[in-house]
Amino acid sequence: ARALTPQTAETDAIRFLVGTQSLRYDNQIHIIDFDDENNIINKNVLLHQVGEIWHISTSPADKGVLATCYNKTSDSKVMTCAAVWRMPKELESGSHESPDDSSSNTQTLELLCHLDNTAHGNMACVMWEPMGDGKKIVSLADNNILLWDLQESSAKAVLSSSAALEGKGQLKFTSGRWSPHHNCTQIATANDTTVRGWDMRSMRQIYCIENAHGQLVRDLDFNPNKQYYLASCGDDCKVKFWDTRNVTEPVKTLEEHSHWVWNVRYNHSHDQLILTGSSDSRVILSNMVSISSEPFGHMVDDDELSDQDDQHQEEKIKEPLQDSVIATYEEHEDSVYAVEWSSADPWLFASLSYDGRLVINRVPRALKYHILL
Amino acid sequence: GVQALLRKLQSLVEVPGRLRRWAAPGAEPARALRCYARARAVLRHYRHLPSFRAIEDESHAIMADLAQHLRARLRDDTLDPKELTECVEMLLQLEEPPEELCEEFLSHAGARLEAELAVLEAELPPADPSGTAATPPPASDILDFVDRGSSAFVGNLCLLAASYRSLFEGRPGAGDGRLEAFAAALTTRYFALLERRLALERGLGDTSLLVRALDRFHRRLRALLELLPAAGAEAGAALVARAARERVDRYLRALQTFFLGCLGDVRQALAAPRPPGKEGPGLPDLLATLASSVLGQLKAVLAYVQLFTAKDVAFASLPYFRGEFCVEAVREGLVVAFVRWLCRTARGFADGPAERGAPAAPPALLLLLARLCLDYESTTISYILTLTDEQFPPQDTGPAVTPGPALCAEARGAAQRLLDHYVQVQGAAVAQMLRKSVETRDWLGTVEPRNVRAVMKRVVEDITAIDVQVGQLFEEGVRRAQSSDSSRRAFSVYSSSRAPGRYAPSYTPSAPMDTHLLSNIQKLFSERIDIFSPVEFNKVSVLTGIIKISLKTLLECVRLRTLGRFGLQQVQVDGHYLQLYLWRFAADERVVQGLLDEVAASAAHRCLDPVPMEHSVVELICERG
């Protein structure tokens, strides 16, 4: 399995969606509910018969809508297509009952619309406009960026604009990300070793980081709190942080993994926590304090101090905290292909490895309190 | 009685006449003085007699004239020191006030000495505060300069000091203090000029010449200092020390340049196109040449520097040279600094930003430097340090020295980094080949495999070549013995993946888990393979690292594609071929086997119609290919 996403629109319950990748059996989407208090995992299964799932993403507005990129095999050709689906109503909010093993738990997804890509090529990924109304999505197909408008309550997808990457050779986008800043008008894409930023209003390239990594760039993520900061990870086993205003030099480089880094994710609220997953079967949680929005930790206003604290009100000169690796999680036996933070609980994350194992972990409590206080 | 008295009277009367004669310009004032000195006592005694009074007044006037005249002469610049001394002596005898006299004396002598200094200064180009003007090479060599300076200036200063002392000894108002201040000012200027001249010494020149020059300077200075200790003993010693240190630093820089030059030669030798049929320069030869030339140069430099502490050199007995020079300047500043710089430079080849398009170091160079650093760590550093300590014995109570083991640790660290980088670079090269081969092939529509793919053969060739290259510099290393059933393991993976295919697919979500369960159980019994574990300094470990990286890449790439039946069979054939030829390079053949098993399992998983080829057919194809 390769595809993992948190249910973005859901902010109360902790849910992840996992897509399977099997050539022989019917593919499914598993909805994983994590019950925080009791530490139980509940699972619901949805059929996704059209093909194996390479990428999955959920709508930020509607809890029941999601998009997948899947492989469709016909004769001797494989095409990666994308479609938008709706979950059955009763599964949207999850259930807390322990499931039976009977097959009555599997239900089907309702196909809302296909993203027609016959003209463009294989879809690499589908991105929803963050903090939007769930009407705009961008898909990356080969060397094209396609912006779609979902109309008639997502029953129809209309291509509103597109951009193509010109250049010699077979250029192919590997991944992309929608920036939550600038009124959600920018996206960044990765192709080969280059990272490019695009403006969605004009469909033009804004910036370009050449040779971002020695080899292929696998994934990108934007810093949710700092406008111009972007993280990228690649096959040279490094994670690099960039300031898009100065693309000649990375702001920071992390070299903790010993093989290709497949995923890099910022925590949605505390951007000093960075999660990376790699094919060396490890998930590493790093604390990148020096380039986060709070390099000095949480600042407390003097007014808020209670009378008790007045006694020891020394000027606490805070030194910038050191960047460090908080923890390395080695529970996986095989390459880790996806890591995601939960959208409901900012301290929880899930990681998915090739053999289908999903591991849910938390940020160590000590660090959590350190950051909060 | 009366006769004698009459004669005395007569001589007295003649005194003015004689005085006048002798005191005339150009005549002999010394005789006049003597005469006057003799007569004076008598004249004073009989002052009350008017005739004697007249004589006395007259001779007084004449002597005053003489004094004036002498004074005027004093201001004459063309006086040489001897005449000057005489003059002053006479004036002193004439009871001129000593303070004025010694002022005059000093200023006159001072002017003369200044003139000599000016001559020396004229040889130097004007002091350029910005230091950017290109200075022409000095007209004479340093020994000459020092010689002239020492004999003319220092010699004269000595004479001056001696005569001053003898003249003004014990006289009020003309104490030693004035002389010392005067001398100190002049010597300071002299030192400054000498420093400037030393700074002009370009390149390394002739160290023996420099040593001789400094020696001469020091000896002459010692003579002066015996007379006038306050004239700047420390300044003089410090000057010599600084000159020596400067020279040592220059040697360090020369060594660094030399090493970089050697590296450039090595790179050229590695990159030079070889005429067909002729073998390129072997790596051991290149390494031996590099190591020996660097070591030879270092020894030569040490020999030169030893000139500074040779027995026959006067300043070698200064406390600075016995202690601090040996430890701080030579051992730390030259030898240790050079070794450290060498390690840093070598490391720079591994850490440098080669990704950004700068020409990366050829892998052979990385290997060579790794071996060099390793050799340094094991033998060379201790050898050099022992040699240095022999030639420049350190003082027990001197400043802290860098212990040998610390340097060895640095060298080892550099060697490790270089070797790791080598493995990464070579691994990446092979991996790139494999990746391209997987990505560009159409795995669904491929035909039944008839032979092993060319890229696999290339991979084996490349790895064999790397094996040879590494084997030139590093020893074999320990290998786990081959087990008897190594060649039959390939079968098991495919047979296990076939089994679930017979069951009808059910809706239970756990069905796909069967294969995973089996392979997971298998994994429990085999150790997890760490892809980038630190590499040891032997050939087998290096090769294993490279093979691991390449095979892991192959695995990841295969997982991204969808294969048809024949695609799977092709992977099967390729995998068997690789296993046949690569196992002998790895430290533990189970590593290769394990990775290839995973490739096979993933390929089977990604295949639409997994029907593996018969094992005998696979073997046949591999043998043929």
Tab-separated table of C-alpha atoms in Angstrom, chain B residues 123-138 199-200 202:
chain	number	residue	atom	x	y	z
B	123	GLU	CA	67.735	50.701	-0.352
B	124	LEU	CA	64.249	49.858	0.722
B	125	PRO	CA	61.301	50.825	-1.397
B	126	PRO	CA	59.076	53.433	0.196
B	127	ALA	CA	56.900	51.975	2.870
B	128	ASP	CA	53.541	51.545	1.265
B	129	PRO	CA	50.821	51.625	3.896
B	130	SER	CA	48.339	49.817	1.721
B	131	GLY	CA	50.894	47.262	0.759
B	132	THR	CA	49.480	46.834	-2.684
B	133	ALA	CA	52.238	48.312	-4.756
B	134	ALA	CA	54.386	45.717	-6.374
B	135	THR	CA	57.788	46.110	-4.813
B	136	PRO	CA	60.832	45.491	-6.928
B	137	PRO	CA	63.228	42.897	-5.563
B	138	PRO	CA	65.801	44.414	-3.232
B	199	ALA	CA	59.419	41.636	4.878
B	200	LEU	CA	60.753	42.059	1.399
B	202	ARG	CA	60.072	36.959	-1.146
